[in-house]
C-alpha cells in the first residue's frame, strides 16, 4: 500500500459531506488565490504534514495518520447518527463525545497554531537547525500537541488509568456545554479549517483574563471556558450550537457561517451547487476580517 503523501489537517470525511457531485468551492484565507473548484482530497492538507522523524532519522508517514483515523471514524459515525434522527434536538452524550474529541484534535493539529508556536521559539520549517533528526520542529510539535490528545483518547475508557491522564481540556470544556442541533431547509452552510468555531465572551465569565471583544469575534484571545458559544457545521444543512444556557438557543445559518468564516485560518469551502455570486457578497466582510487576522499571524507550519 502506498504511503500517504497528502496529510489532511481537515478530515476528508467532513469535507466530503459538503461536496456536491464530488466538488467544493475553495477560497484560501491565508493566500491570495482566486476562488476555485476542488475535490475534497485537494484541500485542507499539507504534503507530509503528519510525518514524524524517528530516532534513527527515518521518516514515519503513517503512524499518526492511523491513530487520528480512530477519532475521525467515531466522529463520522456520530454525525451519521445525528443526521439520521430528524427529531433529535439536543445531541446525547454518546454522540457528543467523539465530536468533542475531534474538535480537540483539530485544535491541536491546526497548521496555524503549530506555525505560531514555531515562531515563538524562532524556528521555521525551512530553517530548522534540527532538521532530519528526531527533534525537527514538525515532529516535536506533533508529539507535544497532537500525540498528547491521542494518548488521552486511547486510554479514556481504561479503568486502570489515572483520571488526570484521561482528561482533555478542550473535550472537557465542550462537553460541559449544551449541544443544540440546528437543521436548515436549504443547503446553506460553509465549512473551514475551524471545525469548532468559538465566538464571543460570556456575560457571566469569571476569572482573570484580558477581555478582547474584537478578538473574541474571531475566536481569539478568549479562554474556551469564557466563550459565549461554539458552532460546528457538520453538513450544508446541519450544524450544532454549543452554549452554557439551559434552554434551546437557535442559531441562524448566517450566524453559523459567520463564525465558521471568522475562525478560519487556512480556507473556507462550500458546495458547488451554492452560487458564489449569491453567497460571497454577504460573506465578504467576514472573509476580509478573517484574512486580516490571518495576515497578522505567523506563517502556518
Coordinates of C-alpha atoms in Angstrom, one line a residue:
X1 CA 0.0 0.0 0.0
X2 CA 1.5 3.4 -0.9
X3 CA 2.3 5.7 2.0
X4 CA 0.0 8.8 2.2
X5 CA 1.6 11.9 0.9
X6 CA -1.2 14.4 1.4
X7 CA -1.9 14.6 5.1
X8 CA -5.2 16.2 5.8
X9 CA -5.5 18.6 8.8
X10 CA -9.2 18.8 8.0
X11 CA -10.8 15.3 7.7
X12 CA -11.9 14.3 4.2
X13 CA -14.9 12.6 5.8
X14 CA -16.1 16.2 6.8
X15 CA -15.2 17.8 3.5
X16 CA -16.9 15.1 1.6
X17 CA -20.2 16.0 3.4
X18 CA -20.0 19.5 1.9
X19 CA -19.1 18.4 -1.6
X20 CA -21.7 18.4 -4.5
X21 CA -21.0 16.0 -7.3
X22 CA -17.6 15.5 -5.8
X23 CA -16.5 19.1 -5.7
X24 CA -16.4 22.1 -3.4
X25 CA -15.8 25.8 -4.0
X26 CA -12.5 26.6 -2.2
X27 CA -11.3 30.0 -1.1
X28 CA -7.9 30.4 0.6
X29 CA -7.8 32.6 3.7
X30 CA -4.0 32.6 4.1
X31 CA -3.0 33.1 0.5
X32 CA -4.1 35.4 -2.3
X33 CA -5.8 33.0 -4.6
X34 CA -8.9 33.0 -6.7
X35 CA -12.0 31.0 -5.8
X36 CA -11.7 27.6 -7.4
X37 CA -13.4 24.3 -7.7
X38 CA -11.6 21.5 -5.9
X39 CA -12.1 17.9 -4.8
X40 CA -12.1 17.3 -1.0
X41 CA -8.8 15.4 -1.3
X42 CA -7.2 18.5 -2.8
X43 CA -7.8 20.9 0.1
X44 CA -7.0 21.0 3.8
X45 CA -3.8 19.1 3.5
X46 CA 0.0 19.5 3.8
X47 CA 2.4 17.2 2.0
X48 CA 3.9 15.1 4.7
X49 CA 2.3 17.3 7.3
X50 CA 1.9 14.4 9.8
X51 CA 5.2 12.8 9.2
X52 CA 7.4 12.1 12.2
X53 CA 11.1 11.6 12.2
X54 CA 12.3 8.5 14.2
X55 CA 15.3 8.3 16.4
X56 CA 17.3 6.7 13.6
X57 CA 16.4 9.6 11.2
X58 CA 14.0 7.6 9.1
X59 CA 10.5 9.0 8.4
X60 CA 7.2 7.6 9.7
X61 CA 4.4 8.8 7.4
X62 CA 1.7 6.5 8.7
X63 CA 1.5 6.1 12.5
X64 CA 0.0 9.5 13.3
X65 CA -2.4 9.2 10.4
X66 CA -3.6 5.8 11.5
X67 CA -4.0 6.9 15.1
X68 CA -6.0 10.1 14.2
X69 CA -8.3 8.0 12.0
X70 CA -9.7 6.4 15.2
X71 CA -11.1 9.7 16.3
X72 CA -12.2 10.7 12.8
X73 CA -14.0 7.3 12.3
X74 CA -16.1 7.6 15.5
X75 CA -16.8 11.3 14.8
X76 CA -18.1 10.3 11.4
X77 CA -20.4 7.7 12.9
X78 CA -21.7 10.3 15.4
X79 CA -22.5 12.7 12.5
X80 CA -24.4 10.0 10.8
X81 CA -26.3 9.3 14.0
X82 CA -27.3 13.0 14.3
X83 CA -28.3 13.1 10.6
X84 CA -30.4 10.0 10.8
X85 CA -32.6 11.2 13.8
X86 CA -34.5 14.1 12.5
X87 CA -36.3 14.5 15.8
X88 CA -33.0 15.0 17.7
X89 CA -32.9 18.5 19.3
X90 CA -30.0 18.0 21.7
X91 CA -27.0 15.8 21.0
X92 CA -26.8 13.0 23.5
X93 CA -23.5 12.4 25.4
X94 CA -22.6 9.3 23.5
X95 CA -22.6 11.2 20.2
X96 CA -21.2 14.4 21.5
X97 CA -18.1 12.8 22.9
X98 CA -16.4 11.7 19.7
X99 CA -17.2 15.1 18.1
X100 CA -15.7 16.9 21.2
X101 CA -12.6 14.8 20.8
X102 CA -12.4 15.6 17.1
X103 CA -12.6 19.3 18.0
X104 CA -9.7 18.9 20.4
X105 CA -7.7 17.1 17.7
X106 CA -8.5 19.8 15.1
X107 CA -7.3 22.4 17.5
X108 CA -4.1 20.5 18.3
X109 CA -3.2 19.9 14.6
X110 CA -4.1 23.3 13.3
X111 CA -1.2 24.3 11.0
X112 CA -1.8 28.0 12.0
X113 CA -1.4 27.1 15.7
X114 CA 1.7 25.0 15.0
X115 CA 3.2 27.8 13.0
X116 CA 2.5 30.2 15.8
X117 CA 4.3 28.0 18.3
X118 CA 7.2 27.5 15.9
X119 CA 7.6 31.3 15.5
X120 CA 7.6 31.7 19.3
X121 CA 10.7 29.5 19.6
X122 CA 12.2 31.2 16.5
X123 CA 12.3 28.1 14.3
X124 CA 10.8 27.7 10.9
X125 CA 10.2 24.5 8.9
X126 CA 12.5 25.9 6.2
X127 CA 15.3 26.9 8.6
X128 CA 15.2 24.2 11.2
X129 CA 18.6 23.5 13.0
X130 CA 17.2 20.1 14.0
X131 CA 16.1 19.0 10.5
X132 CA 16.4 15.3 9.7
X133 CA 16.6 14.4 13.4
X134 CA 14.0 13.2 15.9
X135 CA 14.0 16.8 17.2
X136 CA 12.9 18.5 14.0
X137 CA 10.3 21.2 14.6
X138 CA 7.3 19.4 13.0
X139 CA 8.0 16.1 14.8
X140 CA 8.5 17.9 18.1
X141 CA 5.3 19.9 17.8
X142 CA 3.2 17.0 16.7
X143 CA 4.4 14.9 19.6
X144 CA 3.6 17.6 22.1
X145 CA 0.3 18.8 20.7
X146 CA -1.3 16.0 18.7
X147 CA 0.1 12.9 20.4
X148 CA -1.0 14.2 23.8
X149 CA -4.6 14.3 22.6
X150 CA -4.3 10.8 21.0
X151 CA -2.7 9.2 24.1
X152 CA -5.6 10.6 26.2
X153 CA -8.1 9.4 23.7
X154 CA -6.9 5.8 23.7
X155 CA -7.0 5.4 27.5
X156 CA -10.2 7.4 28.0
X157 CA -12.1 4.2 29.0
X158 CA -9.3 2.4 30.7
X159 CA -10.4 1.6 34.2
X160 CA -6.8 1.3 35.3
X161 CA -5.7 4.7 34.0
X162 CA -5.4 7.6 36.3
X163 CA -8.2 10.2 35.9
X164 CA -5.8 13.0 35.3
X165 CA -4.3 11.1 32.4
X166 CA -7.8 10.6 30.8
X167 CA -8.6 14.3 31.0
X168 CA -8.5 16.5 27.9
X169 CA -9.1 20.2 28.4
X170 CA -10.9 21.0 25.1
X171 CA -13.1 17.9 25.3
X172 CA -14.0 18.6 28.9
X173 CA -15.0 22.2 28.2
X174 CA -17.1 21.4 25.2
X175 CA -18.9 18.5 26.9
X176 CA -19.8 21.0 29.7
X177 CA -22.0 22.9 27.2
X178 CA -25.5 22.3 25.9
X179 CA -25.4 20.9 22.3
X180 CA -28.4 22.1 20.3
X181 CA -29.0 20.7 16.9
X182 CA -29.7 23.1 14.0
X183 CA -31.3 21.8 10.8
X184 CA -31.9 24.1 7.8
X185 CA -34.2 23.5 4.9
X186 CA -31.6 24.7 2.3
X187 CA -28.0 23.8 1.6
X188 CA -26.6 27.0 3.0
X189 CA -23.6 26.2 5.3
X190 CA -19.8 26.6 4.6
X191 CA -17.0 24.6 6.1
X192 CA -13.5 25.7 7.1
X193 CA -10.4 24.5 8.9
X194 CA -12.1 25.7 12.1
X195 CA -14.2 22.7 12.9
X196 CA -15.4 24.1 16.3
X197 CA -15.8 27.9 15.8
X198 CA -15.5 29.6 19.1
X199 CA -17.0 33.1 19.4
X200 CA -17.8 35.9 21.9
X201 CA -17.4 36.3 25.6
X202 CA -19.9 35.0 28.2
X203 CA -21.5 37.8 30.2
X204 CA -21.0 35.9 33.4
X205 CA -17.5 34.8 32.6
X206 CA -15.4 35.0 35.8
X207 CA -11.6 34.8 36.2
X208 CA -8.7 36.9 35.2
X209 CA -8.1 37.4 31.5
X210 CA -7.9 40.4 29.2
X211 CA -11.2 40.8 27.6
X212 CA -10.8 41.5 23.9
X213 CA -14.3 41.7 22.3
X214 CA -12.9 42.2 18.8
X215 CA -10.5 39.2 19.0
X216 CA -13.3 37.1 20.5
X217 CA -15.4 37.7 17.4
X218 CA -12.7 35.8 15.5
X219 CA -12.2 33.0 18.1
X220 CA -9.1 34.6 19.6
X221 CA -7.8 35.8 22.9
X222 CA -10.6 34.3 25.0
X223 CA -10.3 31.1 27.0
X224 CA -12.7 28.4 25.8
X225 CA -14.4 28.3 29.2
X226 CA -15.2 32.0 28.9
X227 CA -16.5 31.9 25.3
X228 CA -20.1 32.8 24.6
X229 CA -20.5 29.7 22.4
X230 CA -19.2 27.4 19.7
X231 CA -20.8 26.5 16.4
X232 CA -19.9 23.4 14.4
X233 CA -21.0 23.0 10.8
X234 CA -21.5 19.3 10.0
X235 CA -23.2 19.3 6.6
X236 CA -24.6 22.1 4.4
X237 CA -27.9 21.6 6.2
X238 CA -26.8 20.6 9.7
X239 CA -25.0 22.4 12.5
X240 CA -24.5 22.4 16.2
X241 CA -24.9 25.4 18.5
X242 CA -23.0 24.8 21.8
X243 CA -23.6 27.2 24.7
X244 CA -23.8 27.4 28.5
X245 CA -27.5 28.1 28.7
X246 CA -30.1 25.6 30.0
X247 CA -32.7 26.2 27.2
X248 CA -32.5 25.9 23.5
X249 CA -30.8 28.7 21.5
X250 CA -31.5 28.9 17.8
X251 CA -28.6 29.9 15.5
X252 CA -29.5 31.0 12.0
X253 CA -27.5 29.6 9.1
X254 CA -25.9 33.1 8.6
X255 CA -24.7 33.2 12.2
X256 CA -23.1 29.7 11.8
X257 CA -21.4 30.8 8.6
X258 CA -20.2 34.0 10.2
X259 CA -18.4 32.1 13.0
X260 CA -17.1 29.4 10.6
X261 CA -15.5 32.1 8.3
X262 CA -14.3 34.4 11.1
X263 CA -12.5 31.5 12.8
X264 CA -10.9 30.2 9.5
X265 CA -7.1 30.5 9.4
X266 CA -6.5 28.4 6.2
X267 CA -9.5 28.2 4.0
X268 CA -13.3 28.2 3.6
X269 CA -15.2 25.9 1.3
X270 CA -18.8 25.4 0.3
X271 CA -20.8 23.1 -2.0
X272 CA -20.6 23.8 -5.8
X273 CA -24.4 23.9 -6.0
X274 CA -24.3 27.1 -4.0
X275 CA -23.8 30.0 -6.4
X276 CA -20.7 32.1 -5.4
X277 CA -22.4 35.3 -6.8
X278 CA -25.3 34.7 -4.4
X279 CA -23.4 33.9 -1.2
X280 CA -20.0 35.6 -1.3
X281 CA -21.3 39.2 -1.2
X282 CA -23.0 38.5 2.1
X283 CA -19.8 36.8 3.5
X284 CA -17.3 39.4 2.2
X285 CA -17.0 41.4 5.4
X286 CA -16.3 38.2 7.4
X287 CA -13.8 37.0 4.7
X288 CA -11.9 40.3 4.7
X289 CA -11.8 40.2 8.5
X290 CA -10.5 36.6 8.6
X291 CA -7.9 37.5 6.0
X292 CA -6.7 40.5 8.0
X293 CA -6.4 38.4 11.2
X294 CA -4.5 35.7 9.3
X295 CA -2.1 38.2 7.7
X296 CA -1.2 39.4 11.2
X297 CA -0.3 35.9 12.4
X298 CA 2.9 33.9 11.7
X299 CA 3.1 31.6 8.7
X300 CA 1.5 28.2 9.1
X301 CA 3.8 25.2 9.7

